[in-house]
Short mmCIF file of C-alpha atoms in Angstrom, two decimals:
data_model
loop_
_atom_site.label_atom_id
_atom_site.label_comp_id
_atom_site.label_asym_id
_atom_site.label_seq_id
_atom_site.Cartn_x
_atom_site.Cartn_y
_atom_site.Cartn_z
CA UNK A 164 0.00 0.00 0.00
CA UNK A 165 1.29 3.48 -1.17
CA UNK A 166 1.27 6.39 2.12
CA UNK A 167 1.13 9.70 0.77
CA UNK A 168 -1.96 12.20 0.02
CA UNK A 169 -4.57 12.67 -2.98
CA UNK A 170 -2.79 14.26 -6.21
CA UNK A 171 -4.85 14.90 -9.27
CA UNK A 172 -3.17 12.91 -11.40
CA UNK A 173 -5.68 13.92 -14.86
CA UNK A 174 -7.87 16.88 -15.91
CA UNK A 175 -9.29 19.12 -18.23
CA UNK A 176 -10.91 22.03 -18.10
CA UNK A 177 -14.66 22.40 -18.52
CA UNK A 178 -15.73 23.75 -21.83
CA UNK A 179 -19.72 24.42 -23.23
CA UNK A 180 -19.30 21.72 -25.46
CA UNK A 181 -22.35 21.30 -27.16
CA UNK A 182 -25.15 18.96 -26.66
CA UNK A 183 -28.29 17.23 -27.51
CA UNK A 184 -26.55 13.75 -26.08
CA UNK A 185 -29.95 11.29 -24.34
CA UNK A 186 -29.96 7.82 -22.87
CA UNK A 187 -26.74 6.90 -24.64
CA UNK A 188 -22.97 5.65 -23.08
CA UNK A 189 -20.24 8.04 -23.71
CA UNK A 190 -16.25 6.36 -23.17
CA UNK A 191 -13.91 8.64 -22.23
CA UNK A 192 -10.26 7.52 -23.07
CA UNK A 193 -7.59 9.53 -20.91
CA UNK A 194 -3.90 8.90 -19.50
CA UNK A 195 -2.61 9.31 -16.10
CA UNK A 196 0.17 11.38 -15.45
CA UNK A 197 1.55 9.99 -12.20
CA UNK A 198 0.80 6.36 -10.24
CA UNK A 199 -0.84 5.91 -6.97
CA UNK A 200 -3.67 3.45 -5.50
CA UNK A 201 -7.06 4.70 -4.75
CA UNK A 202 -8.02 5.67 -7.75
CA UNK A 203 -11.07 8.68 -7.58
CA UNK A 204 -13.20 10.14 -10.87
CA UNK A 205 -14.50 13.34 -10.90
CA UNK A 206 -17.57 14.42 -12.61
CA UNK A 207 -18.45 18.34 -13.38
CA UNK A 208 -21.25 20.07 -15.12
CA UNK A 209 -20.06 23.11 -14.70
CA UNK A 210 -21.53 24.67 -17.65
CA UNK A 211 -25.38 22.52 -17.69
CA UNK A 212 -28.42 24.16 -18.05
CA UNK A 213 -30.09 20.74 -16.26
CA UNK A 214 -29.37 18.34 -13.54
CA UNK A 215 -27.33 15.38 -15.40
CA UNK A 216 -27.93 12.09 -13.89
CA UNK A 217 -24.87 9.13 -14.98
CA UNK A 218 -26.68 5.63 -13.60
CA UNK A 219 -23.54 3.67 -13.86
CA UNK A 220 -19.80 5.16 -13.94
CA UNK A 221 -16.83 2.63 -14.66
CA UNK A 222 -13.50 2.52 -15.19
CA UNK A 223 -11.35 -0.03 -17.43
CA UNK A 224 -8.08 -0.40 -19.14
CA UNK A 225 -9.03 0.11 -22.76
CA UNK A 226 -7.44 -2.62 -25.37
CA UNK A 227 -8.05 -0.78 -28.73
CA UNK A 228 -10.50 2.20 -29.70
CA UNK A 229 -13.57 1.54 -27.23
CA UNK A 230 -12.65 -2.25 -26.48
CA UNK A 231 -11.85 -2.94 -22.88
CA UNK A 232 -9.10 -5.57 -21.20
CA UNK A 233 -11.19 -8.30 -20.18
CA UNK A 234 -12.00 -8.05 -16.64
CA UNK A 235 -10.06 -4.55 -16.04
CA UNK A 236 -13.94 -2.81 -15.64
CA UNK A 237 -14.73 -1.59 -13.02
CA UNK A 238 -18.07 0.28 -11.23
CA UNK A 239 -17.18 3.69 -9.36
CA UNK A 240 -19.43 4.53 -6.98
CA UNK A 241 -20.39 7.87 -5.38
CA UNK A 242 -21.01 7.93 -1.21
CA UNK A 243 -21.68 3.87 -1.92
CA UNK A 244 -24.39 4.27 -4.78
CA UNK A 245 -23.79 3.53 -8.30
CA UNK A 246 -26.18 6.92 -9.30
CA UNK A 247 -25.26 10.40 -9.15
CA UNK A 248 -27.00 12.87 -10.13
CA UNK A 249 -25.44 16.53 -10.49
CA UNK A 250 -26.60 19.87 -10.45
CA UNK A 251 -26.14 22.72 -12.73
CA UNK A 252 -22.59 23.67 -12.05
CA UNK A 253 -21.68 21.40 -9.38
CA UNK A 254 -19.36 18.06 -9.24
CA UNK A 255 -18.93 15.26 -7.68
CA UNK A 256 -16.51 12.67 -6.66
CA UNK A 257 -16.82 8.83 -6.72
CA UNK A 258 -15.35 7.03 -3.75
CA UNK A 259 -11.57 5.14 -4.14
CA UNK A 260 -10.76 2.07 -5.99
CA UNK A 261 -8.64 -0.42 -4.34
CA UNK A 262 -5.74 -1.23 -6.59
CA UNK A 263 -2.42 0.69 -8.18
CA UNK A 264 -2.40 2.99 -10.70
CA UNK A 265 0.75 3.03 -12.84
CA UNK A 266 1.86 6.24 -14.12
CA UNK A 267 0.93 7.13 -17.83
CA UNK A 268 -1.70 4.53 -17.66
CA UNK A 269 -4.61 4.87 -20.15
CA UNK A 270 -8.15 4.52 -18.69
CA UNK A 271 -11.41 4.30 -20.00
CA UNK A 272 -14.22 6.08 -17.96
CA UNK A 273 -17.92 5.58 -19.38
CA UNK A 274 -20.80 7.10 -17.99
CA UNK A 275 -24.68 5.98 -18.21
CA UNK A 276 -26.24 9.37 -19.15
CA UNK A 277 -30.00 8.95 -17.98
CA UNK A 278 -32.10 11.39 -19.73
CA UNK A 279 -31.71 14.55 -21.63
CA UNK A 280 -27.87 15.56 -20.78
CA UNK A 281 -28.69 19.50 -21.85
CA UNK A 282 -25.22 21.28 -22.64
CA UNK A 283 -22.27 19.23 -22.14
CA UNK A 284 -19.45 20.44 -20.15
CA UNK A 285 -16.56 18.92 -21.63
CA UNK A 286 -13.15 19.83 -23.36
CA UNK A 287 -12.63 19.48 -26.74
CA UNK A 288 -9.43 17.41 -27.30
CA UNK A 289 -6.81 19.33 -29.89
CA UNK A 290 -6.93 16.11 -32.77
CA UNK A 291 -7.27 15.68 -35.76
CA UNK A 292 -11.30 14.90 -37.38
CA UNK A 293 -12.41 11.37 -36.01
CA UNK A 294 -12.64 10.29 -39.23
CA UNK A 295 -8.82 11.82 -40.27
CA UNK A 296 -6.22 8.81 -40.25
CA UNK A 297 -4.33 10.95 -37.69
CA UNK A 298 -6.95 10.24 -35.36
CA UNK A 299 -6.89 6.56 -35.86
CA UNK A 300 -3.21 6.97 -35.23
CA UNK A 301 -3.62 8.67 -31.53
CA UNK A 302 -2.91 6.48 -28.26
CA UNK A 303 -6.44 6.74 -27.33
CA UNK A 304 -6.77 9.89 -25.97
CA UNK A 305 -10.31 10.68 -27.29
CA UNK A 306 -13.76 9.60 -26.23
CA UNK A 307 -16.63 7.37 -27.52
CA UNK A 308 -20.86 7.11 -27.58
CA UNK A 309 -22.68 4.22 -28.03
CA UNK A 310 -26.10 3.40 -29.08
CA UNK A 311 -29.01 4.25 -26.83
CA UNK A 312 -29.19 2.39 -23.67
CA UNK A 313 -26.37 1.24 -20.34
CA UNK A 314 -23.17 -0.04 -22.32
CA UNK A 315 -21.04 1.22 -19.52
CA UNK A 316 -20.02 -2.41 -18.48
CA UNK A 317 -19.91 -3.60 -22.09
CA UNK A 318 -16.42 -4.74 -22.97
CA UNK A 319 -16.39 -5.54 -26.75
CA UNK A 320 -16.53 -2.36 -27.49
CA UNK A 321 -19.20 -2.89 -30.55
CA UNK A 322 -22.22 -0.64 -29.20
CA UNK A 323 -19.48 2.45 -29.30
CA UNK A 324 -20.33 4.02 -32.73
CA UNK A 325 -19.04 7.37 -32.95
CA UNK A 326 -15.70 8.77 -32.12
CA UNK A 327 -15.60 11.90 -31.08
CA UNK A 328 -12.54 14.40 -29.81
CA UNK A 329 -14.36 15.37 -26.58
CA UNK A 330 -14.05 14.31 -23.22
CA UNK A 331 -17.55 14.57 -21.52
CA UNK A 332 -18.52 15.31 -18.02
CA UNK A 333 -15.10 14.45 -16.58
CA UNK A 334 -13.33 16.81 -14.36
CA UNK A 335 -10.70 15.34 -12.85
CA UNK A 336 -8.84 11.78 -11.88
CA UNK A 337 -7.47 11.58 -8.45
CA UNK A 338 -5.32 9.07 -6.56
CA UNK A 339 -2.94 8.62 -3.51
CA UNK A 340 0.46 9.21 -4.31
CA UNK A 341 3.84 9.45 -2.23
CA UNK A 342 4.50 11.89 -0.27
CA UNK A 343 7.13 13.97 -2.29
CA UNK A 344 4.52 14.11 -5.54
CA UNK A 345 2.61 16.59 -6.35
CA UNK A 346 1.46 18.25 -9.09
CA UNK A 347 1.45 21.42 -12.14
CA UNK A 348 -1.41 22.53 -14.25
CA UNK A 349 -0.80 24.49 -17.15
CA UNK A 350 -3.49 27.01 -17.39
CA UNK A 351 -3.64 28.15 -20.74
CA UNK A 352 -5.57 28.33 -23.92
CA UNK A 353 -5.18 26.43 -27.60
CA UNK A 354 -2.00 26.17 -27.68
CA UNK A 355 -1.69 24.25 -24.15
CA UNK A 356 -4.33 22.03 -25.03
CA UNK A 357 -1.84 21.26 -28.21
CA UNK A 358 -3.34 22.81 -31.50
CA UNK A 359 -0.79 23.01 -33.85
CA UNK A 360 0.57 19.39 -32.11
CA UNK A 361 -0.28 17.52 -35.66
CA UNK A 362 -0.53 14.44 -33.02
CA UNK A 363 -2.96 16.16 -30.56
CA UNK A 364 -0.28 15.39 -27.58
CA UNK A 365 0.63 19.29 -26.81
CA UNK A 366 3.72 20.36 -24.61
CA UNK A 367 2.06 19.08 -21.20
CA UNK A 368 1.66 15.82 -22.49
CA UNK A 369 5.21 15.96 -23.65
CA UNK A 370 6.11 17.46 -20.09
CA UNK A 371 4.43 14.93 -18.44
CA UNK A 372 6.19 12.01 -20.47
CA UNK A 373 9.69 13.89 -19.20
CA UNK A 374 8.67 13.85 -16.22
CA UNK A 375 8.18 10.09 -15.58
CA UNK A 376 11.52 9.64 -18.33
CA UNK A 377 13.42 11.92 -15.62
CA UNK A 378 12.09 10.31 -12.61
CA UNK A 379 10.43 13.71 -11.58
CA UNK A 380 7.79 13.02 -8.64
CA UNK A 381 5.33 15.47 -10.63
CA UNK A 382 1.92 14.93 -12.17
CA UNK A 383 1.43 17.33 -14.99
CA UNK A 384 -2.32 18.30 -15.80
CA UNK A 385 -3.70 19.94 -18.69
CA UNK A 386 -6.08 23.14 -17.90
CA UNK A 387 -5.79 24.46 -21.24
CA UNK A 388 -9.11 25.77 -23.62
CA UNK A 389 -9.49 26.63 -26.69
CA UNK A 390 -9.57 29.98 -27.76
CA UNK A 391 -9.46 30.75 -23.99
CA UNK A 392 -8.89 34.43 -22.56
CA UNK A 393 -7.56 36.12 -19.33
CA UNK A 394 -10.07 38.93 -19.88
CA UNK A 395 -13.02 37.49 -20.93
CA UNK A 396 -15.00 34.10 -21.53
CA UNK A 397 -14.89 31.69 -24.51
CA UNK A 398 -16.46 28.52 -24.66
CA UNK A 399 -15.00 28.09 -20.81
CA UNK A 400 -14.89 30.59 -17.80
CA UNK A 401 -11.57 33.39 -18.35
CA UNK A 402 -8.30 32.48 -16.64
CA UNK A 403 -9.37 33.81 -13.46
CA UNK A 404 -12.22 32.40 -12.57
CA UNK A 405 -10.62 29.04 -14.03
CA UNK A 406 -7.91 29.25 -11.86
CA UNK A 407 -9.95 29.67 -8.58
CA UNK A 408 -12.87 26.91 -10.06
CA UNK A 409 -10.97 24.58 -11.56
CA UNK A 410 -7.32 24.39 -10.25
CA UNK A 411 -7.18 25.29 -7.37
CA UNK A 412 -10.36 23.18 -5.82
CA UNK A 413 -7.92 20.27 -7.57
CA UNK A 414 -5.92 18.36 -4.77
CA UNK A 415 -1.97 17.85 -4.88
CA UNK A 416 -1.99 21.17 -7.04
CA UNK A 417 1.58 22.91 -6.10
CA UNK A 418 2.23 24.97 -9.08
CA UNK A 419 0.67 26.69 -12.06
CA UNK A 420 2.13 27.22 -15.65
CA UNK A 421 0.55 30.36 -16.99
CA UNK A 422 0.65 30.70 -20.52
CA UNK A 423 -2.51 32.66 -21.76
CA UNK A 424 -3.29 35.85 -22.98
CA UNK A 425 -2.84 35.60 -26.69
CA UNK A 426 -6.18 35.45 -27.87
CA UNK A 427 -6.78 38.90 -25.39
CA UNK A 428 -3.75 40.94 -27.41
CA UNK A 429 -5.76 39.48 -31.16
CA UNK A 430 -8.68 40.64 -29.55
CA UNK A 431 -7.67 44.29 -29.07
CA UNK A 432 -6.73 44.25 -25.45
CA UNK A 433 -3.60 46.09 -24.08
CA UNK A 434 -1.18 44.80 -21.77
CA UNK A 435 -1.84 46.95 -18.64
CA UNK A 436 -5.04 44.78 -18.35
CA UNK A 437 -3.44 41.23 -18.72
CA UNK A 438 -0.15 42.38 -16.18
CA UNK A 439 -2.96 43.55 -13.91
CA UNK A 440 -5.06 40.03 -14.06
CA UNK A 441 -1.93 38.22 -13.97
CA UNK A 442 -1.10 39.91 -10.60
CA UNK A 443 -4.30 38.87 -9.56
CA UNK A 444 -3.88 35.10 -10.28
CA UNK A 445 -0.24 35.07 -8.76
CA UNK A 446 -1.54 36.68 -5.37
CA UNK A 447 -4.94 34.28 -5.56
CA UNK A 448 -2.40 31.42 -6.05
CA UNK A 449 -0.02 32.51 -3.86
CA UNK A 450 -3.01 32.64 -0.80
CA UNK A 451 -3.84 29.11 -1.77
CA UNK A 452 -0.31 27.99 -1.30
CA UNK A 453 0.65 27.67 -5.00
CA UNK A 454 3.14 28.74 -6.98
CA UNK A 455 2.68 30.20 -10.46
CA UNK A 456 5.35 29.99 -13.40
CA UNK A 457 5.16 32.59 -15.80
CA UNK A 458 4.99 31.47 -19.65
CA UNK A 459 6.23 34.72 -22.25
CA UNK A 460 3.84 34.80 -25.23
CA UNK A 461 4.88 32.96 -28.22
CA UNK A 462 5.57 35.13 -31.18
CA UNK A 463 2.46 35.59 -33.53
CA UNK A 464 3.25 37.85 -35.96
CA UNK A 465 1.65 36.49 -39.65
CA UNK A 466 -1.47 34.83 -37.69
CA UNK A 467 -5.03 36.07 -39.01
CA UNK A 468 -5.32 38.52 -36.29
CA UNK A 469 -1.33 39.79 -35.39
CA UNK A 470 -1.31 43.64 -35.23
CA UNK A 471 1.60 46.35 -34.61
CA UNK A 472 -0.53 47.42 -31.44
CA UNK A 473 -1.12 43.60 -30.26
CA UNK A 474 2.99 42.93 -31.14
CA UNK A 475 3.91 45.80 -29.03
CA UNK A 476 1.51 44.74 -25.91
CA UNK A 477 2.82 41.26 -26.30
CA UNK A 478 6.47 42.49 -26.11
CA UNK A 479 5.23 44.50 -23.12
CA UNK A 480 3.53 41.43 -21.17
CA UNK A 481 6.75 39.45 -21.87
CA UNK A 482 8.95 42.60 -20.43
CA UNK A 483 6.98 42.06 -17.48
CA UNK A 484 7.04 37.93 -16.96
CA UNK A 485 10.51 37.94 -17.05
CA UNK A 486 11.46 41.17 -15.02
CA UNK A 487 8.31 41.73 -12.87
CA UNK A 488 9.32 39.81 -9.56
CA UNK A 489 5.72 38.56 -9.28
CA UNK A 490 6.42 34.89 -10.41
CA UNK A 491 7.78 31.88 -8.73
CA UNK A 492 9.43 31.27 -12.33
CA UNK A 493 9.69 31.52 -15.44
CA UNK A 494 8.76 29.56 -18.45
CA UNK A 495 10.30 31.44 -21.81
CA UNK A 496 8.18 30.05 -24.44
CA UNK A 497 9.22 32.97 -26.83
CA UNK A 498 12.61 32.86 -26.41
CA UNK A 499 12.01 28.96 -27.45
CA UNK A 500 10.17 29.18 -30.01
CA UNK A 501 11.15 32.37 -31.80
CA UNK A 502 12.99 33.21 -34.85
CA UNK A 503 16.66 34.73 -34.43
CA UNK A 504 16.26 36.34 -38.25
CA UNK A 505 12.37 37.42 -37.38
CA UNK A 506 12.12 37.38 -33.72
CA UNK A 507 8.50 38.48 -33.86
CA UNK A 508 7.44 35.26 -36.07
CA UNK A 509 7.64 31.58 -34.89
CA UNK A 510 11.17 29.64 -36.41
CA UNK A 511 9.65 27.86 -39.11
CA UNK A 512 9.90 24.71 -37.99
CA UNK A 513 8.18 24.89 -34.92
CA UNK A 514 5.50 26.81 -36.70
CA UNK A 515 2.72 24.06 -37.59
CA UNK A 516 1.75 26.57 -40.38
CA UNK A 517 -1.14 28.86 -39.01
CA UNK A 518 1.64 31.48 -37.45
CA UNK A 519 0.07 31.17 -34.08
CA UNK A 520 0.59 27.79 -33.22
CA UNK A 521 3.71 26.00 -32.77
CA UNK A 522 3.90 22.47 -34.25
CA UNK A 523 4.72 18.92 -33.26
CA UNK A 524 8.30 20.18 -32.91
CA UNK A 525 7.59 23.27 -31.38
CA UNK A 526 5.26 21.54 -28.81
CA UNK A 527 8.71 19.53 -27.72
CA UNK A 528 11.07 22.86 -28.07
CA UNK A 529 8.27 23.92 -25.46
CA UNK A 530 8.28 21.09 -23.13
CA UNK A 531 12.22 21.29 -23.30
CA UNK A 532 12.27 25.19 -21.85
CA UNK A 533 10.77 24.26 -18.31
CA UNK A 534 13.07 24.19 -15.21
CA UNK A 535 12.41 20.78 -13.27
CA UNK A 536 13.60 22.57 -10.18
CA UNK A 537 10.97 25.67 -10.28
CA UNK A 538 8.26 22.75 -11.10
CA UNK A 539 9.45 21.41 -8.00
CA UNK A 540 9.77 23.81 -5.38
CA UNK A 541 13.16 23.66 -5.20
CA UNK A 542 12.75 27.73 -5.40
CA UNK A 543 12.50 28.06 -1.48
CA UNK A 544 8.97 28.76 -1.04
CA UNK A 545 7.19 26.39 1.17
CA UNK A 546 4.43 24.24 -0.17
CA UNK A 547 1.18 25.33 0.60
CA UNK A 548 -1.55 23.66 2.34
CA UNK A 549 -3.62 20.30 1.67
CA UNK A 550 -7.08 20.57 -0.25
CA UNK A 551 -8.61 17.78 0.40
CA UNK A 552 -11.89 17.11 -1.55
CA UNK A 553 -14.63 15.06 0.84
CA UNK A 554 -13.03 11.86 1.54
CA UNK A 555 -9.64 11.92 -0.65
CA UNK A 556 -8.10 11.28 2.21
CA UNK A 557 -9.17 8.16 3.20
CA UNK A 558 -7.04 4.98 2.37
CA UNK A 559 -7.53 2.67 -0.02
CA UNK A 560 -7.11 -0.73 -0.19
CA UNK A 561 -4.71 -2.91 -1.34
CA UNK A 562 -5.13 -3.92 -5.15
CA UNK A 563 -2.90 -5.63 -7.78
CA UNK A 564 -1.16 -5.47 -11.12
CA UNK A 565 -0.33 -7.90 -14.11
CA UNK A 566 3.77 -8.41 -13.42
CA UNK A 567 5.40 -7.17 -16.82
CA UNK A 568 1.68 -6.03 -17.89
CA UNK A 569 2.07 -2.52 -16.54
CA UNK A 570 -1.81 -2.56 -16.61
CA UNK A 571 -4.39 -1.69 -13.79
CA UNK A 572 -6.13 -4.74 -12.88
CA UNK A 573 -8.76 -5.50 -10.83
CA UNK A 574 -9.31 -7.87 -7.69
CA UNK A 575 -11.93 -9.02 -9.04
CA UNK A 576 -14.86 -8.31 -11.26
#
C-alpha cells in the first residue's frame, strides 16, 4: 500500500461543449500522469443548463479504440451508490478504488447518461477529425458514444459508434500518491491544449512524459481551452475564474504554468489589463499555497489577427514575466520558439503553419524550456496547504497489477 496524500493525477478544463446527447454511453479515453492506488473520478457540469444524472460510472483499461481488457472494468461509486446525479454547475466525486495505478496509464471512464444531458461540459481534445487517419493513429486519448441504452459495463466495445474528440462530463482523476509528488497545471488556452501538435499530444503531455523519463515526482495536468482568454469568456470561464474553479479546488496542485493571454492581445486588449489580471492570479495562487510559473507569449506575428498594437503589448507582457518579480518562475516560451532572423514570427519549424501555433516540434522545443527545479519547489517557497476534496483522504485498499503487464487490474470483477 502506497502512504502519501490525494494528487490529481488527470484533468481538463470544462468547456460548453455542445449537446443534444440522451440515454446513450459516452467512453472517455484519458492517461494518467503519475501512479498511486485509490483511484477517484471526478464528474463536473459546470456549464449545464439541467441536472445530469450518470446511472452507472466505470473505469477499465481500454485494449483498442472503445474495447476494454477483459475483466479490467470496473463500477465507481459515489457515497456507496452507483447513481449520481449533479446539479447545474456542481461536481462530484466517486469514492476510491482499491488497486495501483501506474503512471501514464490509459483509462477508459464511461458514464450511463439517464435522460436529456442539456449542454455538455466537456473539453474538446486538440486532434485531428475522427474520421482523419491521424486520429486513428492517436494512443487513445479521445472519447466514444454508443447506441441508446447502459453499455457502460460492455467490454467488446461494438455498441461504441461514434468517435468523437471530446471528453464529456469528466473533471478530474485523483489518486494517492507518495508523499514527495505533487502536481502542475498548465493554465492556458489552444496552444496548451496542443493545437498546432499535428498528433494532438501538446507540450504538457510531452512534459508529463519527461517527467516520468526523468524520474520527476510530478503529475502534470492539462487546464488548457481553446480559444481561452484572461479577460473574458470563450467557450470556458476566463483564466481567473478558471484558476480559482478549476485548479485550485484540484488536490496535490503545487504549481501553475501560466501561458494565456494571446487570444486577449488578437482581440484588441492592451497589456496593462493582462499584467494587472496576472497579478491577480499570482496573489490568488499565492493565498492558496501555489506557486505560479510565468509562460512569455509565443511570437504571432503572420497569424489572421497579429497587429503592430497587439505585437507591441505582447512584447510588453513578456517585459513584465521575465522582469516583474511577481512569479515563482519563469517559463520562456518565446525565447524557445522564436525566430533569431524574425524574432517576432515563430522559427519555421516549430510553426505548424497557421503562425500562431507551434507544431509537433515546437510543442517539444516547449516542453524542453521548463526548469524541473521551479516545477518542484526547489525555489525556497514552502508548499502550501492540503485541499482535500470530501473523503480523498481516506485509504484505499490494497489492489494488484499484471507483473510485466504494466496494466491496472482488478481484484476481481
Amino acid at each position: 500500500m502506497i502512504e502519501g496524500r490525494p494528487v490529481t493525477t488527470w484533468a481538463a478544463a470544462a468547456e460548453r461543449a455542445g449537446g443534444g446527447l440522451r440515454d446513450l454511453t459516452v467512453r472517455n479515453v484519458v492517461r494518467t500522469s503519475v501512479g498511486g492506488t485509490g483511484l477517484r473520478i471526478r464528474l463536473t457540469n459546470a456549464h449545464g443548463d439541467r441536472p445530469v444524472t450518470f446511472g452507472r460510472v466505470r473505469v477499465g483499461v481500454p485494449r483498442s479504440g472503445a474495447a476494454l481488457v477483459p475483466g479490467s472494468n470496473r463500477a465507481v461509486t459515489f457515497g456507496g451508490r452507483p447513481e449520481v446525479t449533479l446539479a447545474p454547475g456542481a461536481t462530484a466525486l466517486g469514492d476510491p478504488l482499491p488497486g495501483h495505478v501506474p503512471p501514464r496509464q490509459r483509462l477508459a471512464v464511461s458514464l450511463c447518461l439517464q435522460g436529456d444531458g442539456g449542454i455538455l461540459t466537456g473539453r474538446n481534445r486538440a486532434t485531428a477529425p475522427p474520421g482523419d487517419a491521424a486520429y486513428r493513429s492517436l494512443p487513445g486519448d479521445a472519447a466514444y458514444r454508443s447506441l441508446p441504452g447502459d453499455h457502460a459495463a460492455d467490454e467488446d466495445g461494438a455498441a461504441y459508434v461514434e468517435g468523437v474528440a471530446i471528453w464529456h462530463w469528466l473533471d478530474a482523476l485523483i489518486v494517492t500518491a507518495p508523499e514527495p509528488v505533487s502536481a502542475v497545471a498548465a493554465l492556458g488556452d489552444s496552444i496548451t491544449t496542443g493545437v498546432g501538435s499535428e498528433t494532438g499530444h501538446g507540450w504538457p503531455d510531452l512534459l508529463a512524459d519527461r517527467a516520468l523519463l526523468e524520474s520527476w515526482p510530478l503529475a502534470v495536468v492539462n487546464e488548457g481551452v481553446s480559444g481561452g482568454r484572461v479577460l473574458a469568456a470563450g467557450t470556458g470561464r476566463h483564466a481567473e475564474e478558471r484558476l480559482a474553479a478549476e485548479v485550485l479546488t484540484k488536490p496535490g496542485v503545487g504549481a501553475v504554468i501560466l501561458l494565456a493571454g494571446i487570444n486577449d492581445l488578437g482581440a484588441g486588449a492592451r497589456a496593462e489589463p493582462l499584467v494587472a489580471a496576472y497579478r491577480r492570479i499570482t496573489e490568488r495562487a499565492h493565498a492558496a499555497g501555489v506557486r505560479v510559473i510565468g509562460g512569455t507569449l509565443p511570437p504571432f506575428a503572420g497569424a489572421e489577427y497579429h497587429t503592430a498594437e497587439g505585437e507591441r503589448a505582447r512584447e510588453a507582457v513578456n517585459a513584465f514575466v521575465r522582469e516583474g518579480g511577481v512569479f515563482d518562475g519563469l517559463a520562456d516560451f518565446d525565447a524557445a520558439l522564436r525566430d533569431p532572423a524574425d524574432p517576432y514570427r515563430l522559427l519555421p519549424r516549430y510553426d505548424c503553419g497557421d503562425h500562431l501555433h507551434p507544431s509537433a516540434a515546437g510543442h517539444r522545443a516547449m516542453a524542453a524550456a521548463l526548469e524541473p527545479g521551479r516545477l518542484l519547489n526547489e525555489s525556497g517557497r514552502r508548499p502550501g496547504p492540503e485541499r482535500l476534496l470530501d473523503e480523498a483522504g481516506q485509504r484505499p485498499g490494497p489492489g494488484r497489477r499484471v507483473a510485466g503487464s504494466g496494466r491496472w487490474m482488478p481484484r476481481g470483477r
